[in-house]
mmCIF file of C-alpha atoms and ligand atoms in Angstrom:
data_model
loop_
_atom_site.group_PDB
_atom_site.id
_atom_site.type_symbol
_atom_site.label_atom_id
_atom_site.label_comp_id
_atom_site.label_asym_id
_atom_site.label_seq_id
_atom_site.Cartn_x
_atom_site.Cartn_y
_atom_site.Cartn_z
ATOM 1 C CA UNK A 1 0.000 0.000 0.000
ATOM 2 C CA UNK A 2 1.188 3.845 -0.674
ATOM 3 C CA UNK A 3 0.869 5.679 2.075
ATOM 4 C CA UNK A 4 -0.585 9.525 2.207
ATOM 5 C CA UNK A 5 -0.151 12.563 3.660
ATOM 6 C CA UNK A 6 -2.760 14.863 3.335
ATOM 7 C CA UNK A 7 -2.588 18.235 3.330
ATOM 8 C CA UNK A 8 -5.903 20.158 5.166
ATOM 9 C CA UNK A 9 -5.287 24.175 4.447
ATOM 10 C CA UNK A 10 -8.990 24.709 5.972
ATOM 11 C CA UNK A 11 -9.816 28.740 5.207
ATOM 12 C CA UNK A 12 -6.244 29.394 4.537
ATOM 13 C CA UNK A 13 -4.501 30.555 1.716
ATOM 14 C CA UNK A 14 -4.803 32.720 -1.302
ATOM 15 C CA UNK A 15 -2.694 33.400 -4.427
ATOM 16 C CA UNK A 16 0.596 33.949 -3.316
ATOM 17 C CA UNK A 17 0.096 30.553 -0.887
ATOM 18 C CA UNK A 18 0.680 28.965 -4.154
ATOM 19 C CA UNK A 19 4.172 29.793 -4.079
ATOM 20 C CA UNK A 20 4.498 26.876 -1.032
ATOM 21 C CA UNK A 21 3.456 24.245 -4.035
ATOM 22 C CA UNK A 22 6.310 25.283 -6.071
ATOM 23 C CA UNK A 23 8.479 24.721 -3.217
ATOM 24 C CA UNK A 24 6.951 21.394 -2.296
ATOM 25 C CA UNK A 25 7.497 20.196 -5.851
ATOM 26 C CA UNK A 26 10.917 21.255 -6.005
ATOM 27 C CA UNK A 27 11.708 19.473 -2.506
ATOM 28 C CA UNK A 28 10.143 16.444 -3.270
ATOM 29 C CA UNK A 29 9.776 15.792 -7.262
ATOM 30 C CA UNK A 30 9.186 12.028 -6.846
ATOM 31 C CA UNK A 31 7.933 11.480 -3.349
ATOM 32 C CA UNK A 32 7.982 7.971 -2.301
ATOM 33 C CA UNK A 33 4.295 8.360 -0.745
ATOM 34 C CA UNK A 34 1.272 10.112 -2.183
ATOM 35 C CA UNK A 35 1.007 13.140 -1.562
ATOM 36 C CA UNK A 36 -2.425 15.890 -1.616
ATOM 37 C CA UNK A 37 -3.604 19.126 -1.025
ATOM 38 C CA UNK A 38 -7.079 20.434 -0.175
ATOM 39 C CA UNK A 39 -7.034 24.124 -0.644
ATOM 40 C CA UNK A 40 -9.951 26.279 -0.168
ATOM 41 C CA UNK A 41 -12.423 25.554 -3.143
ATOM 42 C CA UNK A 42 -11.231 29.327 -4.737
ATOM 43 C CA UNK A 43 -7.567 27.911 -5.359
ATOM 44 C CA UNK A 44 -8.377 24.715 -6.367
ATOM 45 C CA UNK A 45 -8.008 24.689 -9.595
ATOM 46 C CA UNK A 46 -5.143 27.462 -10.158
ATOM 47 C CA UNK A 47 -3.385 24.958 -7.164
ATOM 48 C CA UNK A 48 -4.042 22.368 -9.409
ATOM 49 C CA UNK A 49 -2.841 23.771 -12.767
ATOM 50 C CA UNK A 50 0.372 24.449 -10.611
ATOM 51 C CA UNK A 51 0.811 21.098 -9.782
ATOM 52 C CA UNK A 52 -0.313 19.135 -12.874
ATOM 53 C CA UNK A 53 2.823 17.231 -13.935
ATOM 54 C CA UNK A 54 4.010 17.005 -10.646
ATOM 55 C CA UNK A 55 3.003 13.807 -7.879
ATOM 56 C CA UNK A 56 1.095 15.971 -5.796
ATOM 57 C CA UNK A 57 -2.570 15.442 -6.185
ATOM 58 C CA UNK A 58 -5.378 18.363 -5.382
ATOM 59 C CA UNK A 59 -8.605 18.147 -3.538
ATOM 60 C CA UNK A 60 -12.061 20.033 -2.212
ATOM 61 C CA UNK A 61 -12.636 19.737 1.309
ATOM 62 C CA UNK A 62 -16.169 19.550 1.168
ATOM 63 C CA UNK A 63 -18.889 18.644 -1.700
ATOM 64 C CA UNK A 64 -22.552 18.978 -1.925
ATOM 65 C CA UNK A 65 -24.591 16.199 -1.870
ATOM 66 C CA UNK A 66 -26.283 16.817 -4.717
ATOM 67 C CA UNK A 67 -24.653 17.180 -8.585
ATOM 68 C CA UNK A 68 -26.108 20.616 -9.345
ATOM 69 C CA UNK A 69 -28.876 23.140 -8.475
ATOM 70 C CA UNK A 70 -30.322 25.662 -6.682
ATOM 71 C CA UNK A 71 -27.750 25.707 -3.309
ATOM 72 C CA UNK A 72 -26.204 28.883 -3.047
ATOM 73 C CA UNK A 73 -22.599 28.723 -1.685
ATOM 74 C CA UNK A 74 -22.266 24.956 -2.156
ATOM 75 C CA UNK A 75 -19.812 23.242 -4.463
ATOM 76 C CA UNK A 76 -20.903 19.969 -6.230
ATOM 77 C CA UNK A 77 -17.875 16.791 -6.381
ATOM 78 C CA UNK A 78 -18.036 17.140 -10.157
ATOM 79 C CA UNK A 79 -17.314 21.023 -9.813
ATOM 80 C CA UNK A 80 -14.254 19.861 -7.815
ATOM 81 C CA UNK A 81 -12.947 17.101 -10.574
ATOM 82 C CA UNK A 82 -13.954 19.733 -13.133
ATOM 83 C CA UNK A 83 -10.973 22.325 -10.971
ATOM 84 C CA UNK A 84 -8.452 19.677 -11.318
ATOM 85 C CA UNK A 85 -9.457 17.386 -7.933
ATOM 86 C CA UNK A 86 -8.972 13.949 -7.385
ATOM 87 C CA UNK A 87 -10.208 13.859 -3.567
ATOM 88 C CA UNK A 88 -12.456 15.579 -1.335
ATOM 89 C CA UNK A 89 -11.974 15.670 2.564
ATOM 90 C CA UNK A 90 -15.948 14.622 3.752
ATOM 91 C CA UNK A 91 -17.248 14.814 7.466
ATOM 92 C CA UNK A 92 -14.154 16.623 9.139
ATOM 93 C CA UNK A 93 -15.249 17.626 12.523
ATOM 94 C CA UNK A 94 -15.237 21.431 12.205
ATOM 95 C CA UNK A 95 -17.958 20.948 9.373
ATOM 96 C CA UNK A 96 -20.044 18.244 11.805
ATOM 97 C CA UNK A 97 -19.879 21.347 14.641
ATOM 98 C CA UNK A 98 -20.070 24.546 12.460
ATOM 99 C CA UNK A 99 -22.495 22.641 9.570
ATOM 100 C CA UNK A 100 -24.282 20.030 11.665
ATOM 101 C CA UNK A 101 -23.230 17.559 9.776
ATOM 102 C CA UNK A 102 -24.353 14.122 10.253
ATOM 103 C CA UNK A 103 -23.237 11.029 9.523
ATOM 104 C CA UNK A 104 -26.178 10.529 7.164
ATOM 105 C CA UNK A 105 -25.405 13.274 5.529
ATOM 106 C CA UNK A 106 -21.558 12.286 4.794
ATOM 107 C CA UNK A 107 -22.679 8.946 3.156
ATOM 108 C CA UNK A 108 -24.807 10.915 1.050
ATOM 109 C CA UNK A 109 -21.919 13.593 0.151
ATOM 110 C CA UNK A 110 -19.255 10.290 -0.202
ATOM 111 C CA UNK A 111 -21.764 8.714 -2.731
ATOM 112 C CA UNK A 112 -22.034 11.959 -4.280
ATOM 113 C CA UNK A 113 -17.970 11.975 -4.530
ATOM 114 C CA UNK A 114 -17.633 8.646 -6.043
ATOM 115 C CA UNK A 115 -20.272 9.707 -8.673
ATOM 116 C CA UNK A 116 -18.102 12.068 -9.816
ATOM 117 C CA UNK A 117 -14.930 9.797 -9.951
ATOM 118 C CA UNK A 118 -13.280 11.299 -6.252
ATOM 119 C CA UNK A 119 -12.065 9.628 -3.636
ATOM 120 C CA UNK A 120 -13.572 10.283 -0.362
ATOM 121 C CA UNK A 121 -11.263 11.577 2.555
ATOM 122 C CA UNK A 122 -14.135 10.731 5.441
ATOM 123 C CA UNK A 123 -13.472 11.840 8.930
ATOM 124 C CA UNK A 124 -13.852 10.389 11.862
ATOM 125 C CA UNK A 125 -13.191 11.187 15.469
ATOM 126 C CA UNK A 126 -14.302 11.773 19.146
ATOM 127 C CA UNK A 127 -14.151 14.815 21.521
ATOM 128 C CA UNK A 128 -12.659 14.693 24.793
ATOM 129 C CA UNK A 129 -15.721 14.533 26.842
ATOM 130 C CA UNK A 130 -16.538 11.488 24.518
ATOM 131 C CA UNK A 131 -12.921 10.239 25.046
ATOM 132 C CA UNK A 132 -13.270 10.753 29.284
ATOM 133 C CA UNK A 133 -15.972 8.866 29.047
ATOM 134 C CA UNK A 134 -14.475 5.567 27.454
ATOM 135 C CA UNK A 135 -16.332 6.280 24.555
ATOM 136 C CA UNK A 136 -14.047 6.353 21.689
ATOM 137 C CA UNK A 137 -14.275 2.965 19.878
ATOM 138 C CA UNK A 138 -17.956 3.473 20.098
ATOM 139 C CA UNK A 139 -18.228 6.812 18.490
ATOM 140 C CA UNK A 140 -15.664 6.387 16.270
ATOM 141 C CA UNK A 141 -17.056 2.892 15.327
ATOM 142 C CA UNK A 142 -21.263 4.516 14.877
ATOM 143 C CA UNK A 143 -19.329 7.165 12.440
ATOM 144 C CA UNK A 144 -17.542 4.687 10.237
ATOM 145 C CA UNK A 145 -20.717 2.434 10.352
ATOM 146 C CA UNK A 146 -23.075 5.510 9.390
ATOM 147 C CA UNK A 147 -20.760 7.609 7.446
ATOM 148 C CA UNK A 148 -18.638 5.186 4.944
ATOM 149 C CA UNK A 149 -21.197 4.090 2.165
ATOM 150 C CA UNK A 150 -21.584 0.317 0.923
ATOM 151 C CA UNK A 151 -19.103 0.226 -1.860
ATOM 152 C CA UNK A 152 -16.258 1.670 -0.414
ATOM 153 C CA UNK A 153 -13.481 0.409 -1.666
ATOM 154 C CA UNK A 154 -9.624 0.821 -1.343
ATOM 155 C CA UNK A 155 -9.879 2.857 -4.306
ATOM 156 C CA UNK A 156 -12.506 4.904 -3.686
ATOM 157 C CA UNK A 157 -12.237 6.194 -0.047
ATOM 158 C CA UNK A 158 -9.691 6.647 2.579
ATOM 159 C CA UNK A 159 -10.500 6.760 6.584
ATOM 160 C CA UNK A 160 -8.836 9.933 8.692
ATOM 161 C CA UNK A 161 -9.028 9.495 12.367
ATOM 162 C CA UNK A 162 -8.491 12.908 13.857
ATOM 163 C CA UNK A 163 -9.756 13.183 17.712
ATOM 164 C CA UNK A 164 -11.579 16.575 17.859
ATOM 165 C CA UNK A 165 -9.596 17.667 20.907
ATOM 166 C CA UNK A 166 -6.356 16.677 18.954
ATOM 167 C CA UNK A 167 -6.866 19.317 16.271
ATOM 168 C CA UNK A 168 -4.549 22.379 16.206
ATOM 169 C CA UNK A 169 -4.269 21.914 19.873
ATOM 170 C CA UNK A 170 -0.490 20.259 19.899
ATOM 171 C CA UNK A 171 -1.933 17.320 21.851
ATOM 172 C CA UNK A 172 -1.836 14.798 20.362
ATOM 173 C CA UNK A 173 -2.682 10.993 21.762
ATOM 174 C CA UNK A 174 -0.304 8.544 23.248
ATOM 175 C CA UNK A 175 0.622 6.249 20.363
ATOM 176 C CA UNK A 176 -0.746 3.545 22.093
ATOM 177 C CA UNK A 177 -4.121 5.133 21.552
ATOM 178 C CA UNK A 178 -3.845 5.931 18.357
ATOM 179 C CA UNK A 179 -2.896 2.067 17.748
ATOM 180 C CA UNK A 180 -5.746 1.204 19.574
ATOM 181 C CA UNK A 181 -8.475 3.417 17.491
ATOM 182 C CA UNK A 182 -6.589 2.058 14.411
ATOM 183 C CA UNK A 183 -6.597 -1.601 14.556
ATOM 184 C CA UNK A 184 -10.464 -1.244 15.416
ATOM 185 C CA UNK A 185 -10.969 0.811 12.349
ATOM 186 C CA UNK A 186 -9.356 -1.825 10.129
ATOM 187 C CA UNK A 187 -11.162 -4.017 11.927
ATOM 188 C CA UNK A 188 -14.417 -2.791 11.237
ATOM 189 C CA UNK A 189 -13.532 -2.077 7.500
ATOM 190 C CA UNK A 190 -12.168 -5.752 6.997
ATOM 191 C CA UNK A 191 -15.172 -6.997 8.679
ATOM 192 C CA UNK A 192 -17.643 -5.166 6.405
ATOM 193 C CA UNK A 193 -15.857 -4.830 2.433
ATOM 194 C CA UNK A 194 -13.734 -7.897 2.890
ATOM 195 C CA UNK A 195 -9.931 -8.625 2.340
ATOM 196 C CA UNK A 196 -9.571 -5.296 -0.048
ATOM 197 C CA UNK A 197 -9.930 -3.026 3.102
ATOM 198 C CA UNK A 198 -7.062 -4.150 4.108
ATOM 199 C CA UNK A 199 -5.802 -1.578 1.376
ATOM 200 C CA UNK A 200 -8.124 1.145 2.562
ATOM 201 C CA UNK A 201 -5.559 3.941 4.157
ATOM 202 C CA UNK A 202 -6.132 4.976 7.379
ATOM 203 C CA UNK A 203 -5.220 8.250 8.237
ATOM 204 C CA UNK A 204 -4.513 9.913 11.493
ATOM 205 C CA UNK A 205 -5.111 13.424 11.990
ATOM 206 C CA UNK A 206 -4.171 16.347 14.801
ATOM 207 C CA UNK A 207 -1.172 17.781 15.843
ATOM 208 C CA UNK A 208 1.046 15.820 13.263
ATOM 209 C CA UNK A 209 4.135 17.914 12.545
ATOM 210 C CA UNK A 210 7.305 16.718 11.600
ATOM 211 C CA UNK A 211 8.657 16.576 15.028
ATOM 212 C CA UNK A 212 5.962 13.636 15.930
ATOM 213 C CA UNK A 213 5.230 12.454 12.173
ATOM 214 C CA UNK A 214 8.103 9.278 13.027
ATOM 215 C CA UNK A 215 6.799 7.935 15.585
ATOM 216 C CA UNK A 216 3.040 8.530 14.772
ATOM 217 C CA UNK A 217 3.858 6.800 11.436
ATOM 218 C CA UNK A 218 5.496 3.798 12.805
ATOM 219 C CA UNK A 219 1.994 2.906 14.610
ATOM 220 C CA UNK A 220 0.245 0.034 12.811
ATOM 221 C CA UNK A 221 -2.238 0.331 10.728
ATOM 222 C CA UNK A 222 -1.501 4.192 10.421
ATOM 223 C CA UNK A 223 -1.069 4.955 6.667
ATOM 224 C CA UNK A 224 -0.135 8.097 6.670
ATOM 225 C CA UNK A 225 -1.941 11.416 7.888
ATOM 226 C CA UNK A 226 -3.909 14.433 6.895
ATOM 227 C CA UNK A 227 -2.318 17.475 8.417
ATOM 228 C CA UNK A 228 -3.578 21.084 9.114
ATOM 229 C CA UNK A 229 -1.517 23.816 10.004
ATOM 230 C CA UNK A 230 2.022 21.864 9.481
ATOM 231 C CA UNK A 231 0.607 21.484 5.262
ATOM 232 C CA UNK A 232 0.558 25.045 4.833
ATOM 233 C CA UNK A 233 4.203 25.665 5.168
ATOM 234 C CA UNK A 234 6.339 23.470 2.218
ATOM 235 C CA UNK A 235 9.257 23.313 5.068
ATOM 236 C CA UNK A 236 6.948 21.845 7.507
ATOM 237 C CA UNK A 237 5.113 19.413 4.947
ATOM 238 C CA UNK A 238 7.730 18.111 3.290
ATOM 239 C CA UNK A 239 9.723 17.083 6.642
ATOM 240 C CA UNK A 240 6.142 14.901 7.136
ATOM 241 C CA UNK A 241 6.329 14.014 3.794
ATOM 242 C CA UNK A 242 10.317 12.735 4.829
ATOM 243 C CA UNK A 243 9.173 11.542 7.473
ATOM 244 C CA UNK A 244 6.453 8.978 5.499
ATOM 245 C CA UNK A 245 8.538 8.264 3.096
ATOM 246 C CA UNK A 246 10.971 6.148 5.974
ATOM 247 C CA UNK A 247 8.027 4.983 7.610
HETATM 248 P P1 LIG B 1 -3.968 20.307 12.699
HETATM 249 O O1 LIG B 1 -2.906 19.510 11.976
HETATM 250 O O2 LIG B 1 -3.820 21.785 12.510
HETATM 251 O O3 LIG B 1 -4.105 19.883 14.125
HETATM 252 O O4 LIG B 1 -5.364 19.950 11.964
HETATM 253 C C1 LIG B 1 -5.694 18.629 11.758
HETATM 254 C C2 LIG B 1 -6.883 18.583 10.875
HETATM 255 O O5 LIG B 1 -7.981 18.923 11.271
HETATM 256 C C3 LIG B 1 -6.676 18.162 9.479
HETATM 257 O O6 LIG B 1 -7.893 17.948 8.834
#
């Protein structure tokens, strides 16, 4: 399996940002992992022209549910494969709090990806008071079950675990959790879409940097990570990207 790391630039960036792709090309021209970006929907496709040629893949980080019509402000999946995107982040947390997103509705927005030939990024992962509370498999477990559609394949969708309380905090958990939350997530997947989930990358998400990216990476069943405020920097990505690449 390739690995991935996964570059998140949330509501950051704007044209001279793409200036950090340039440098992330020229750092790594042949990275021995995947590599993507998901920059806000208005850059997507000029971040994408920049990088066609090059092995770093672009993405949306959200998609309607529907293909087209009358929903101001939303983007469709085929507008983002029509900008130049391959992927499209689905379900992160901070669109379940700000957009009350719910699981439901990321299986509908995950078909609607695969429709349009993306694969789905889906998110997954608990807050602390759910974590206190010994609830983590569980919640994490109900939001794979309701959020990855049947079909999902190692192809079509990859799994990012990224606790809530983990995200642009610097806390990050103790590798033995995020081992634990892993091997239940491949557990689930194998159990459901058979032997080919084993190929399904799980990604873990918060705090990664490339001070931590190592050891985070030598966890089993961790396949890489999708990374926030380390992606937007080239310097700071591509020592993650280093860091994958040994893993
Ligand atoms: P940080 O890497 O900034 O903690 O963000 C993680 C994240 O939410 C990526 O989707």
């Amino acid at each position: 399996m390739r690995k991935l790391a996964a570059g998140n630039w949330k509501m950051n960036g704007v044209e001279n940002s793409l200036a950090e792709i340039d440098a992330l090309i020229a750092a790594h021209p042949a990275p021995g992992c995947d590599v993507l970006i998901c920059p806000p929907a208005t850059l997507l496709s000029r971040l994408s022209d920049r990088a066609s040629g090059s092995a770093i893949a672009t993405g949306g980080q959200d998609c309607h549910q529907n293909a087209s019509g009358a929903h101001t402000g939303d983007i469709s999946a085929g507008m983002i494969a029509d900008a130049g995107g391959s992927h499209v982040i689905l379900g992160h947390s901070e669109r379940r709090a700000d957009h009350g997103e719910s699981d439901a509705l990321v299986n509908a927005k995950s078909l609607a990806a695969w429709t349009a030939g993306l694969t789905a990024v889906i998110c997954v992962g608990e807050t602390l008071a759910e974590r206190e509370a010994g609830q983590t498999i569980a919640i994490v477990g109900g939001q794979l079950a309701g959020s990855v559609p049947d079909g999902a394949t190692s192809a079509n969708t990859v799994i990012a675990y990224e606790p809530v309380w983990a995200i642009g905090t610097g806390k990050v958990p103790t590798l033995e959790e995020i081992g634990a939350v892993h091997d239940d997530i491949r557990a689930r997947l194998t159990a459901r879409f058979g032997e080919d989930a084993n190929g399904i990358r799980i990604l873990y998400g918060g705090s990664v940097k490339p001070s931590n990216a190592a050891e985070i990476f030598a966890v089993p069943n961790v396949d890489g990570a999708l990374v926030g405020g380390a992606s937007l920097k080239a310097a700071d990505f591509g020592g993650i990207i280093a860091a994958l690449e040994q893993a």
